[in-house]
Amino acid sequence: PYTHEQRLELVDFLADRGMNTFVYGPKDDPLVRARWRDPYDGGALHRLAELVNRCRARDVQLMYCVSPGLSMRYSDPRDMDALVAKVASVAGLGVHAFGLLLDDIPLELQHAEDRVAFSDLAEAHAAVIRTLADRLGPGRQLAVCPTVYWGRGDEAWIARLGAAIPGDVDLFWTGRAICSPTLDLDDARRFENATGRAPLYWDNYPVNDVAMCYELHIGPYRGRDPHLWRAATGVIANGMELFESSKIPFATIADYLRDPEGYDP
């Protein structure tokens, strides 16, 4: 729940430390989740455009994320058109990287027409991902957070999804747990073998939401294999609700990412 001004400041903070990606996907932005079909306009459009421009000025890639899974009818062409139109409208601001966040939704298909069209949620999501990737066209970058986003990396669900989507679509993965104590090189390689692509880690540190809201995560980055870069696409660090305090672990994460083999917590 950062303010617009805090987000602009954070882009500068990250850029000063050599970090290169800012993921925009706050679920309290109604246009990301609850009203995902609606385009940005007015003040919301102005703020998003300003954030895009700040990222561009600081050589930071903005990845815009949308979370349609609570209400999307995957078999309905109108909803597919709405998703493509939403992403295309943001692309018009100069955004080339997008995230499709399918986490924190029911594990079963919710709509009768979807249960007729697809055998299960994984098949439905694969169809949506393929269509979105195709309609975004060349030059786009697409990352997906699957509904099953943690584990050893070779579970049947994630392996099926990986086999059914284009090889250049990244998959977010949090590691062996939602908040993983370690991120291991062997697990990254297991994920790649199972899904056909290296993991893009969505690292839930220093996040302190839900049951952790009374915790202050300001310690240095630990438990990440110094050779993880050999088998992973990258690391996205999920911040705390506390803006200023998040800068402390973010700075140590930047130190690790700059020189993982030489990093000293």
PDB file of C-alpha atoms in Angstrom:
ATOM      1  CA  PRO A   1       0.000   0.000   0.000  1.00  0.00           C
ATOM      2  CA  TYR A   2       2.661   2.531  -0.979  1.00  0.00           C
ATOM      3  CA  THR A   3       1.731   6.035  -2.062  1.00  0.00           C
ATOM      4  CA  HIS A   4       2.460   7.203  -5.584  1.00  0.00           C
ATOM      5  CA  GLU A   5       5.232   9.436  -4.290  1.00  0.00           C
ATOM      6  CA  GLN A   6       6.819   6.532  -2.417  1.00  0.00           C
ATOM      7  CA  ARG A   7       6.804   4.409  -5.563  1.00  0.00           C
ATOM      8  CA  LEU A   8       8.564   7.154  -7.509  1.00  0.00           C
ATOM      9  CA  GLU A   9      11.135   7.438  -4.718  1.00  0.00           C
ATOM     10  CA  LEU A  10      11.598   3.676  -4.659  1.00  0.00           C
ATOM     11  CA  VAL A  11      12.397   3.590  -8.383  1.00  0.00           C
ATOM     12  CA  ASP A  12      15.225   6.060  -7.735  1.00  0.00           C
ATOM     13  CA  PHE A  13      16.420   4.071  -4.712  1.00  0.00           C
ATOM     14  CA  LEU A  14      16.548   0.813  -6.699  1.00  0.00           C
ATOM     15  CA  ALA A  15      18.165   2.403  -9.738  1.00  0.00           C
ATOM     16  CA  ASP A  16      20.887   3.961  -7.584  1.00  0.00           C
ATOM     17  CA  ARG A  17      21.790   0.428  -6.460  1.00  0.00           C
ATOM     18  CA  GLY A  18      21.798  -1.140  -9.909  1.00  0.00           C
ATOM     19  CA  MET A  19      18.488  -2.979  -9.701  1.00  0.00           C
ATOM     20  CA  ASN A  20      16.738  -3.091 -13.055  1.00  0.00           C
ATOM     21  CA  THR A  21      13.072  -4.102 -12.665  1.00  0.00           C
ATOM     22  CA  PHE A  22      10.072  -2.626 -10.867  1.00  0.00           C
ATOM     23  CA  VAL A  23       7.017  -4.906 -10.714  1.00  0.00           C
ATOM     24  CA  TYR A  24       3.737  -3.001 -10.447  1.00  0.00           C
ATOM     25  CA  GLY A  25       0.959  -5.285  -9.234  1.00  0.00           C
ATOM     26  CA  PRO A  26      -0.579  -4.009  -5.976  1.00  0.00           C
ATOM     27  CA  LYS A  27      -3.801  -5.878  -5.336  1.00  0.00           C
ATOM     28  CA  ASP A  28      -5.239  -2.831  -3.591  1.00  0.00           C
ATOM     29  CA  ASP A  29      -5.216  -1.057  -6.967  1.00  0.00           C
ATOM     30  CA  PRO A  30      -8.761  -1.964  -8.097  1.00  0.00           C
ATOM     31  CA  LEU A  31      -7.710  -1.725 -11.747  1.00  0.00           C
ATOM     32  CA  VAL A  32      -5.196  -4.535 -11.192  1.00  0.00           C
ATOM     33  CA  ARG A  33      -7.573  -7.040  -9.552  1.00  0.00           C
ATOM     34  CA  ALA A  34     -11.203  -6.222  -8.697  1.00  0.00           C
ATOM     35  CA  ARG A  35     -11.801  -4.052 -11.793  1.00  0.00           C
ATOM     36  CA  TRP A  36      -9.190  -5.607 -14.058  1.00  0.00           C
ATOM     37  CA  ARG A  37     -11.370  -5.161 -17.157  1.00  0.00           C
ATOM     38  CA  ASP A  38     -11.531  -1.360 -16.772  1.00  0.00           C
ATOM     39  CA  PRO A  39      -8.960   0.873 -18.503  1.00  0.00           C
ATOM     40  CA  TYR A  40      -6.927   3.477 -16.682  1.00  0.00           C
ATOM     41  CA  ASP A  41      -8.151   7.042 -17.031  1.00  0.00           C
ATOM     42  CA  GLY A  42      -8.011  10.374 -15.250  1.00  0.00           C
ATOM     43  CA  GLY A  43      -5.725  10.553 -12.233  1.00  0.00           C
ATOM     44  CA  ALA A  44      -5.024   6.823 -12.238  1.00  0.00           C
ATOM     45  CA  LEU A  45      -3.751   7.004 -15.812  1.00  0.00           C
ATOM     46  CA  HIS A  46      -1.639  10.065 -15.015  1.00  0.00           C
ATOM     47  CA  ARG A  47      -0.017   8.346 -12.016  1.00  0.00           C
ATOM     48  CA  LEU A  48       0.734   5.176 -13.941  1.00  0.00           C
ATOM     49  CA  ALA A  49       2.215   7.158 -16.834  1.00  0.00           C
ATOM     50  CA  GLU A  50       4.388   9.127 -14.406  1.00  0.00           C
ATOM     51  CA  LEU A  51       5.664   5.891 -12.864  1.00  0.00           C
ATOM     52  CA  VAL A  52       6.425   4.462 -16.319  1.00  0.00           C
ATOM     53  CA  ASN A  53       8.312   7.603 -17.258  1.00  0.00           C
ATOM     54  CA  ARG A  54      10.316   7.604 -14.024  1.00  0.00           C
ATOM     55  CA  CYS A  55      11.336   4.003 -14.639  1.00  0.00           C
ATOM     56  CA  ARG A  56      12.342   4.819 -18.218  1.00  0.00           C
ATOM     57  CA  ALA A  57      14.398   7.813 -17.069  1.00  0.00           C
ATOM     58  CA  ARG A  58      16.266   5.639 -14.548  1.00  0.00           C
ATOM     59  CA  ASP A  59      16.789   2.665 -16.904  1.00  0.00           C
ATOM     60  CA  VAL A  60      14.499   0.459 -14.833  1.00  0.00           C
ATOM     61  CA  GLN A  61      12.035  -1.835 -16.591  1.00  0.00           C
ATOM     62  CA  LEU A  62       8.475  -1.531 -15.316  1.00  0.00           C
ATOM     63  CA  MET A  63       6.543  -4.807 -15.410  1.00  0.00           C
ATOM     64  CA  TYR A  64       2.812  -4.164 -15.236  1.00  0.00           C
ATOM     65  CA  CYS A  65       0.781  -6.961 -13.667  1.00  0.00           C
ATOM     66  CA  VAL A  66      -2.912  -7.803 -13.873  1.00  0.00           C
ATOM     67  CA  SER A  67      -4.804 -10.272 -11.654  1.00  0.00           C
ATOM     68  CA  PRO A  68      -8.023 -11.400 -13.379  1.00  0.00           C
ATOM     69  CA  GLY A  69      -8.401 -14.834 -11.811  1.00  0.00           C
ATOM     70  CA  LEU A  70     -11.156 -14.086  -9.290  1.00  0.00           C
ATOM     71  CA  SER A  71     -13.751 -13.270 -11.939  1.00  0.00           C
ATOM     72  CA  MET A  72     -12.444 -14.137 -15.409  1.00  0.00           C
ATOM     73  CA  ARG A  73     -14.387 -16.657 -17.472  1.00  0.00           C
ATOM     74  CA  TYR A  74     -11.502 -18.330 -19.255  1.00  0.00           C
ATOM     75  CA  SER A  75     -13.648 -19.767 -22.048  1.00  0.00           C
ATOM     76  CA  ASP A  76     -15.424 -16.480 -22.793  1.00  0.00           C
ATOM     77  CA  PRO A  77     -13.864 -14.664 -25.792  1.00  0.00           C
ATOM     78  CA  ARG A  78     -15.166 -11.371 -24.405  1.00  0.00           C
ATOM     79  CA  ASP A  79     -13.131 -11.749 -21.236  1.00  0.00           C
ATOM     80  CA  MET A  80     -10.073 -12.758 -23.268  1.00  0.00           C
ATOM     81  CA  ASP A  81     -10.555  -9.648 -25.405  1.00  0.00           C
ATOM     82  CA  ALA A  82     -10.877  -7.550 -22.243  1.00  0.00           C
ATOM     83  CA  LEU A  83      -7.602  -8.920 -20.880  1.00  0.00           C
ATOM     84  CA  VAL A  84      -5.759  -8.247 -24.135  1.00  0.00           C
ATOM     85  CA  ALA A  85      -7.264  -4.752 -24.351  1.00  0.00           C
ATOM     86  CA  LYS A  86      -6.215  -3.955 -20.781  1.00  0.00           C
ATOM     87  CA  VAL A  87      -2.624  -5.017 -21.416  1.00  0.00           C
ATOM     88  CA  ALA A  88      -2.568  -3.210 -24.787  1.00  0.00           C
ATOM     89  CA  SER A  89      -3.764   0.018 -23.171  1.00  0.00           C
ATOM     90  CA  VAL A  90      -0.843  -0.099 -20.715  1.00  0.00           C
ATOM     91  CA  ALA A  91       1.534  -0.990 -23.552  1.00  0.00           C
ATOM     92  CA  GLY A  92       0.488   2.297 -25.109  1.00  0.00           C
ATOM     93  CA  LEU A  93       2.328   4.045 -22.270  1.00  0.00           C
ATOM     94  CA  GLY A  94       5.573   2.428 -23.395  1.00  0.00           C
ATOM     95  CA  VAL A  95       5.442  -0.706 -21.243  1.00  0.00           C
ATOM     96  CA  HIS A  96       6.833  -3.891 -22.803  1.00  0.00           C
ATOM     97  CA  ALA A  97       6.882  -6.288 -19.827  1.00  0.00           C
ATOM     98  CA  PHE A  98       3.739  -7.753 -18.307  1.00  0.00           C
ATOM     99  CA  GLY A  99       2.830 -10.094 -15.518  1.00  0.00           C
ATOM    100  CA  LEU A 100      -0.267 -12.273 -15.387  1.00  0.00           C
ATOM    101  CA  LEU A 101      -0.852 -13.002 -11.708  1.00  0.00           C
ATOM    102  CA  LEU A 102      -3.007 -16.091 -11.195  1.00  0.00           C
ATOM    103  CA  ASP A 103      -2.175 -16.567  -7.503  1.00  0.00           C
ATOM    104  CA  ASP A 104      -4.488 -16.384  -4.494  1.00  0.00           C
ATOM    105  CA  ILE A 105      -7.537 -17.740  -6.310  1.00  0.00           C
ATOM    106  CA  PRO A 106      -9.563 -20.972  -5.932  1.00  0.00           C
ATOM    107  CA  LEU A 107      -7.864 -24.117  -7.213  1.00  0.00           C
ATOM    108  CA  GLU A 108     -11.017 -25.262  -9.031  1.00  0.00           C
ATOM    109  CA  LEU A 109     -12.782 -23.759 -12.031  1.00  0.00           C
ATOM    110  CA  GLN A 110     -15.585 -21.497 -10.778  1.00  0.00           C
ATOM    111  CA  HIS A 111     -17.787 -21.108 -13.848  1.00  0.00           C
ATOM    112  CA  ALA A 112     -19.949 -23.814 -15.435  1.00  0.00           C
ATOM    113  CA  GLU A 113     -18.918 -22.895 -18.970  1.00  0.00           C
ATOM    114  CA  ASP A 114     -15.243 -23.217 -18.031  1.00  0.00           C
ATOM    115  CA  ARG A 115     -15.816 -26.671 -16.552  1.00  0.00           C
ATOM    116  CA  VAL A 116     -17.287 -27.702 -19.899  1.00  0.00           C
ATOM    117  CA  ALA A 117     -14.440 -26.199 -21.941  1.00  0.00           C
ATOM    118  CA  PHE A 118     -11.477 -27.331 -19.805  1.00  0.00           C
ATOM    119  CA  SER A 119     -10.541 -30.380 -17.779  1.00  0.00           C
ATOM    120  CA  ASP A 120      -9.123 -28.302 -14.923  1.00  0.00           C
ATOM    121  CA  LEU A 121      -7.653 -24.954 -13.937  1.00  0.00           C
ATOM    122  CA  ALA A 122      -4.198 -25.713 -15.324  1.00  0.00           C
ATOM    123  CA  GLU A 123      -5.587 -26.375 -18.796  1.00  0.00           C
ATOM    124  CA  ALA A 124      -7.660 -23.189 -18.676  1.00  0.00           C
ATOM    125  CA  HIS A 125      -4.705 -21.089 -17.563  1.00  0.00           C
ATOM    126  CA  ALA A 126      -2.471 -22.568 -20.268  1.00  0.00           C
ATOM    127  CA  ALA A 127      -5.027 -21.595 -22.916  1.00  0.00           C
ATOM    128  CA  VAL A 128      -5.230 -18.023 -21.614  1.00  0.00           C
ATOM    129  CA  ILE A 129      -1.438 -17.705 -21.428  1.00  0.00           C
ATOM    130  CA  ARG A 130      -0.967 -18.978 -24.986  1.00  0.00           C
ATOM    131  CA  THR A 131      -3.593 -16.600 -26.355  1.00  0.00           C
ATOM    132  CA  LEU A 132      -2.258 -13.600 -24.448  1.00  0.00           C
ATOM    133  CA  ALA A 133       1.329 -14.290 -25.499  1.00  0.00           C
ATOM    134  CA  ASP A 134       0.275 -14.679 -29.123  1.00  0.00           C
ATOM    135  CA  ARG A 135      -1.844 -11.545 -29.209  1.00  0.00           C
ATOM    136  CA  LEU A 136       0.773  -9.413 -27.479  1.00  0.00           C
ATOM    137  CA  GLY A 137       3.035 -10.205 -30.425  1.00  0.00           C
ATOM    138  CA  PRO A 138       6.798  -9.911 -30.859  1.00  0.00           C
ATOM    139  CA  GLY A 139       8.899  -7.787 -28.545  1.00  0.00           C
ATOM    140  CA  ARG A 140       6.727  -8.436 -25.526  1.00  0.00           C
ATOM    141  CA  GLN A 141       7.868  -9.958 -22.249  1.00  0.00           C
ATOM    142  CA  LEU A 142       5.355 -11.995 -20.294  1.00  0.00           C
ATOM    143  CA  ALA A 143       5.730 -13.534 -16.841  1.00  0.00           C
ATOM    144  CA  VAL A 144       3.066 -15.616 -15.120  1.00  0.00           C
ATOM    145  CA  CYS A 145       2.534 -16.321 -11.450  1.00  0.00           C
ATOM    146  CA  PRO A 146       0.842 -19.726 -11.444  1.00  0.00           C
ATOM    147  CA  THR A 147      -1.835 -20.633  -8.925  1.00  0.00           C
ATOM    148  CA  VAL A 148       0.545 -23.277  -7.565  1.00  0.00           C
ATOM    149  CA  TYR A 149       3.650 -21.165  -7.120  1.00  0.00           C
ATOM    150  CA  TRP A 150       5.779 -22.958  -4.543  1.00  0.00           C
ATOM    151  CA  GLY A 151       7.264 -26.397  -3.985  1.00  0.00           C
ATOM    152  CA  ARG A 152      10.269 -28.396  -5.139  1.00  0.00           C
ATOM    153  CA  GLY A 153       9.637 -27.339  -8.715  1.00  0.00           C
ATOM    154  CA  ASP A 154       8.814 -30.652 -10.337  1.00  0.00           C
ATOM    155  CA  GLU A 155       5.216 -31.053  -9.165  1.00  0.00           C
ATOM    156  CA  ALA A 156       2.770 -32.351 -11.787  1.00  0.00           C
ATOM    157  CA  TRP A 157       0.715 -29.130 -11.881  1.00  0.00           C
ATOM    158  CA  ILE A 158       3.603 -26.777 -12.673  1.00  0.00           C
ATOM    159  CA  ALA A 159       5.203 -29.292 -15.054  1.00  0.00           C
ATOM    160  CA  ARG A 160       1.949 -29.560 -17.021  1.00  0.00           C
ATOM    161  CA  LEU A 161       1.615 -25.796 -17.209  1.00  0.00           C
ATOM    162  CA  GLY A 162       5.208 -25.344 -18.336  1.00  0.00           C
ATOM    163  CA  ALA A 163       4.802 -27.920 -21.097  1.00  0.00           C
ATOM    164  CA  ALA A 164       1.645 -26.229 -22.397  1.00  0.00           C
ATOM    165  CA  ILE A 165       2.837 -22.612 -22.728  1.00  0.00           C
ATOM    166  CA  PRO A 166       5.431 -20.892 -24.942  1.00  0.00           C
ATOM    167  CA  GLY A 167       9.018 -21.388 -23.835  1.00  0.00           C
ATOM    168  CA  ASP A 168       9.733 -17.659 -23.646  1.00  0.00           C
ATOM    169  CA  VAL A 169       7.022 -17.027 -21.038  1.00  0.00           C
ATOM    170  CA  ASP A 170       8.607 -16.754 -17.589  1.00  0.00           C
ATOM    171  CA  LEU A 171       7.103 -18.454 -14.554  1.00  0.00           C
ATOM    172  CA  PHE A 172       7.299 -16.908 -11.098  1.00  0.00           C
ATOM    173  CA  TRP A 173       8.276 -19.322  -8.322  1.00  0.00           C
ATOM    174  CA  THR A 174       8.762 -18.664  -4.605  1.00  0.00           C
ATOM    175  CA  GLY A 175      10.882 -21.734  -3.863  1.00  0.00           C
ATOM    176  CA  ARG A 176      10.123 -24.676  -1.594  1.00  0.00           C
ATOM    177  CA  ALA A 177       7.763 -22.576   0.539  1.00  0.00           C
ATOM    178  CA  ILE A 178       5.693 -19.430   0.154  1.00  0.00           C
ATOM    179  CA  CYS A 179       8.392 -17.703   2.204  1.00  0.00           C
ATOM    180  CA  SER A 180      11.418 -19.885   1.510  1.00  0.00           C
ATOM    181  CA  PRO A 181      14.290 -19.953   4.022  1.00  0.00           C
ATOM    182  CA  THR A 182      16.627 -20.876   1.167  1.00  0.00           C
ATOM    183  CA  LEU A 183      16.739 -20.696  -2.624  1.00  0.00           C
ATOM    184  CA  ASP A 184      18.900 -23.525  -3.883  1.00  0.00           C
ATOM    185  CA  LEU A 185      20.716 -24.094  -7.156  1.00  0.00           C
ATOM    186  CA  ASP A 186      19.592 -27.727  -7.357  1.00  0.00           C
ATOM    187  CA  ASP A 187      15.947 -26.695  -6.963  1.00  0.00           C
ATOM    188  CA  ALA A 188      16.306 -24.115  -9.729  1.00  0.00           C
ATOM    189  CA  ARG A 189      17.681 -26.775 -12.062  1.00  0.00           C
ATOM    190  CA  ARG A 190      14.893 -29.170 -11.074  1.00  0.00           C
ATOM    191  CA  PHE A 191      12.332 -26.476 -11.932  1.00  0.00           C
ATOM    192  CA  GLU A 192      13.936 -25.886 -15.331  1.00  0.00           C
ATOM    193  CA  ASN A 193      13.990 -29.591 -16.121  1.00  0.00           C
ATOM    194  CA  ALA A 194      10.310 -29.888 -15.215  1.00  0.00           C
ATOM    195  CA  THR A 195       8.957 -26.727 -16.872  1.00  0.00           C
ATOM    196  CA  GLY A 196      11.358 -26.074 -19.754  1.00  0.00           C
ATOM    197  CA  ARG A 197      12.509 -22.702 -18.408  1.00  0.00           C
ATOM    198  CA  ALA A 198      14.590 -21.295 -15.577  1.00  0.00           C
ATOM    199  CA  PRO A 199      12.567 -19.947 -12.641  1.00  0.00           C
ATOM    200  CA  LEU A 200      11.949 -16.255 -12.154  1.00  0.00           C
ATOM    201  CA  TYR A 201      11.986 -16.111  -8.372  1.00  0.00           C
ATOM    202  CA  TRP A 202       9.288 -14.122  -6.652  1.00  0.00           C
ATOM    203  CA  ASP A 203      11.127 -14.001  -3.348  1.00  0.00           C
ATOM    204  CA  ASN A 204       8.782 -13.296  -0.436  1.00  0.00           C
ATOM    205  CA  TYR A 205      11.385 -11.407   1.529  1.00  0.00           C
ATOM    206  CA  PRO A 206      11.165  -8.907   3.198  1.00  0.00           C
ATOM    207  CA  VAL A 207       7.339  -9.053   2.879  1.00  0.00           C
ATOM    208  CA  ASN A 208       5.502  -9.076   6.232  1.00  0.00           C
ATOM    209  CA  ASP A 209       1.837  -9.454   5.316  1.00  0.00           C
ATOM    210  CA  VAL A 210      -0.924 -11.748   6.695  1.00  0.00           C
ATOM    211  CA  ALA A 211       0.408 -13.642   9.747  1.00  0.00           C
ATOM    212  CA  MET A 212       3.710 -11.740   9.634  1.00  0.00           C
ATOM    213  CA  CYS A 213       2.265  -8.233   9.944  1.00  0.00           C
ATOM    214  CA  TYR A 214       3.758  -7.760  13.443  1.00  0.00           C
ATOM    215  CA  GLU A 215       7.237  -8.727  12.273  1.00  0.00           C
ATOM    216  CA  LEU A 216       9.950  -6.299  11.157  1.00  0.00           C
ATOM    217  CA  HIS A 217      12.090  -7.849   8.429  1.00  0.00           C
ATOM    218  CA  ILE A 218      15.172  -5.663   8.263  1.00  0.00           C
ATOM    219  CA  GLY A 219      17.906  -8.276   8.379  1.00  0.00           C
ATOM    220  CA  PRO A 220      20.281  -8.856   5.448  1.00  0.00           C
ATOM    221  CA  TYR A 221      19.512 -11.198   2.579  1.00  0.00           C
ATOM    222  CA  ARG A 222      20.431 -14.761   3.581  1.00  0.00           C
ATOM    223  CA  GLY A 223      20.068 -18.343   2.438  1.00  0.00           C
ATOM    224  CA  ARG A 224      20.305 -17.653  -1.303  1.00  0.00           C
ATOM    225  CA  ASP A 225      22.758 -19.848  -3.169  1.00  0.00           C
ATOM    226  CA  PRO A 226      25.743 -17.801  -4.399  1.00  0.00           C
ATOM    227  CA  HIS A 227      25.499 -19.661  -7.722  1.00  0.00           C
ATOM    228  CA  LEU A 228      21.740 -19.197  -8.161  1.00  0.00           C
ATOM    229  CA  TRP A 229      22.361 -16.853 -11.089  1.00  0.00           C
ATOM    230  CA  ARG A 230      23.575 -19.838 -13.122  1.00  0.00           C
ATOM    231  CA  ALA A 231      20.107 -21.420 -13.177  1.00  0.00           C
ATOM    232  CA  ALA A 232      17.563 -18.630 -12.575  1.00  0.00           C
ATOM    233  CA  THR A 233      16.208 -15.807 -14.721  1.00  0.00           C
ATOM    234  CA  GLY A 234      16.189 -13.330 -11.846  1.00  0.00           C
ATOM    235  CA  VAL A 235      14.865 -12.393  -8.425  1.00  0.00           C
ATOM    236  CA  ILE A 236      11.909 -10.154  -7.667  1.00  0.00           C
ATOM    237  CA  ALA A 237      11.908  -9.114  -4.006  1.00  0.00           C
ATOM    238  CA  ASN A 238       8.510  -8.607  -2.384  1.00  0.00           C
ATOM    239  CA  GLY A 239       8.653  -5.686   0.030  1.00  0.00           C
ATOM    240  CA  MET A 240       7.071  -5.024   3.399  1.00  0.00           C
ATOM    241  CA  GLU A 241       4.076  -2.776   3.820  1.00  0.00           C
ATOM    242  CA  LEU A 242       6.549  -0.517   5.656  1.00  0.00           C
ATOM    243  CA  PHE A 243       8.096   1.585   2.903  1.00  0.00           C
ATOM    244  CA  GLU A 244      11.175   3.092   4.576  1.00  0.00           C
ATOM    245  CA  SER A 245      12.053  -0.108   6.449  1.00  0.00           C
ATOM    246  CA  SER A 246      11.916  -2.114   3.218  1.00  0.00           C
ATOM    247  CA  LYS A 247      14.855  -0.111   1.886  1.00  0.00           C
ATOM    248  CA  ILE A 248      17.243  -1.825   4.324  1.00  0.00           C
ATOM    249  CA  PRO A 249      16.748  -5.389   3.050  1.00  0.00           C
ATOM    250  CA  PHE A 250      16.310  -4.113  -0.522  1.00  0.00           C
ATOM    251  CA  ALA A 251      19.797  -2.612  -0.324  1.00  0.00           C
ATOM    252  CA  THR A 252      21.297  -5.930   0.804  1.00  0.00           C
ATOM    253  CA  ILE A 253      19.394  -7.777  -1.939  1.00  0.00           C
ATOM    254  CA  ALA A 254      20.952  -5.383  -4.437  1.00  0.00           C
ATOM    255  CA  ASP A 255      24.379  -6.198  -2.968  1.00  0.00           C
ATOM    256  CA  TYR A 256      23.725  -9.918  -3.439  1.00  0.00           C
ATOM    257  CA  LEU A 257      22.422  -9.541  -6.990  1.00  0.00           C
ATOM    258  CA  ARG A 258      25.384  -7.393  -8.002  1.00  0.00           C
ATOM    259  CA  ASP A 259      27.938  -9.956  -6.791  1.00  0.00           C
ATOM    260  CA  PRO A 260      26.242 -13.137  -5.524  1.00  0.00           C
ATOM    261  CA  GLU A 261      29.452 -15.141  -5.225  1.00  0.00           C
ATOM    262  CA  GLY A 262      31.198 -12.383  -3.265  1.00  0.00           C
ATOM    263  CA  TYR A 263      28.216 -11.264  -1.188  1.00  0.00           C
ATOM    264  CA  ASP A 264      28.678 -11.207   2.590  1.00  0.00           C
ATOM    265  CA  PRO A 265      25.483 -10.720   4.625  1.00  0.00           C
TER     266      PRO A 265
END
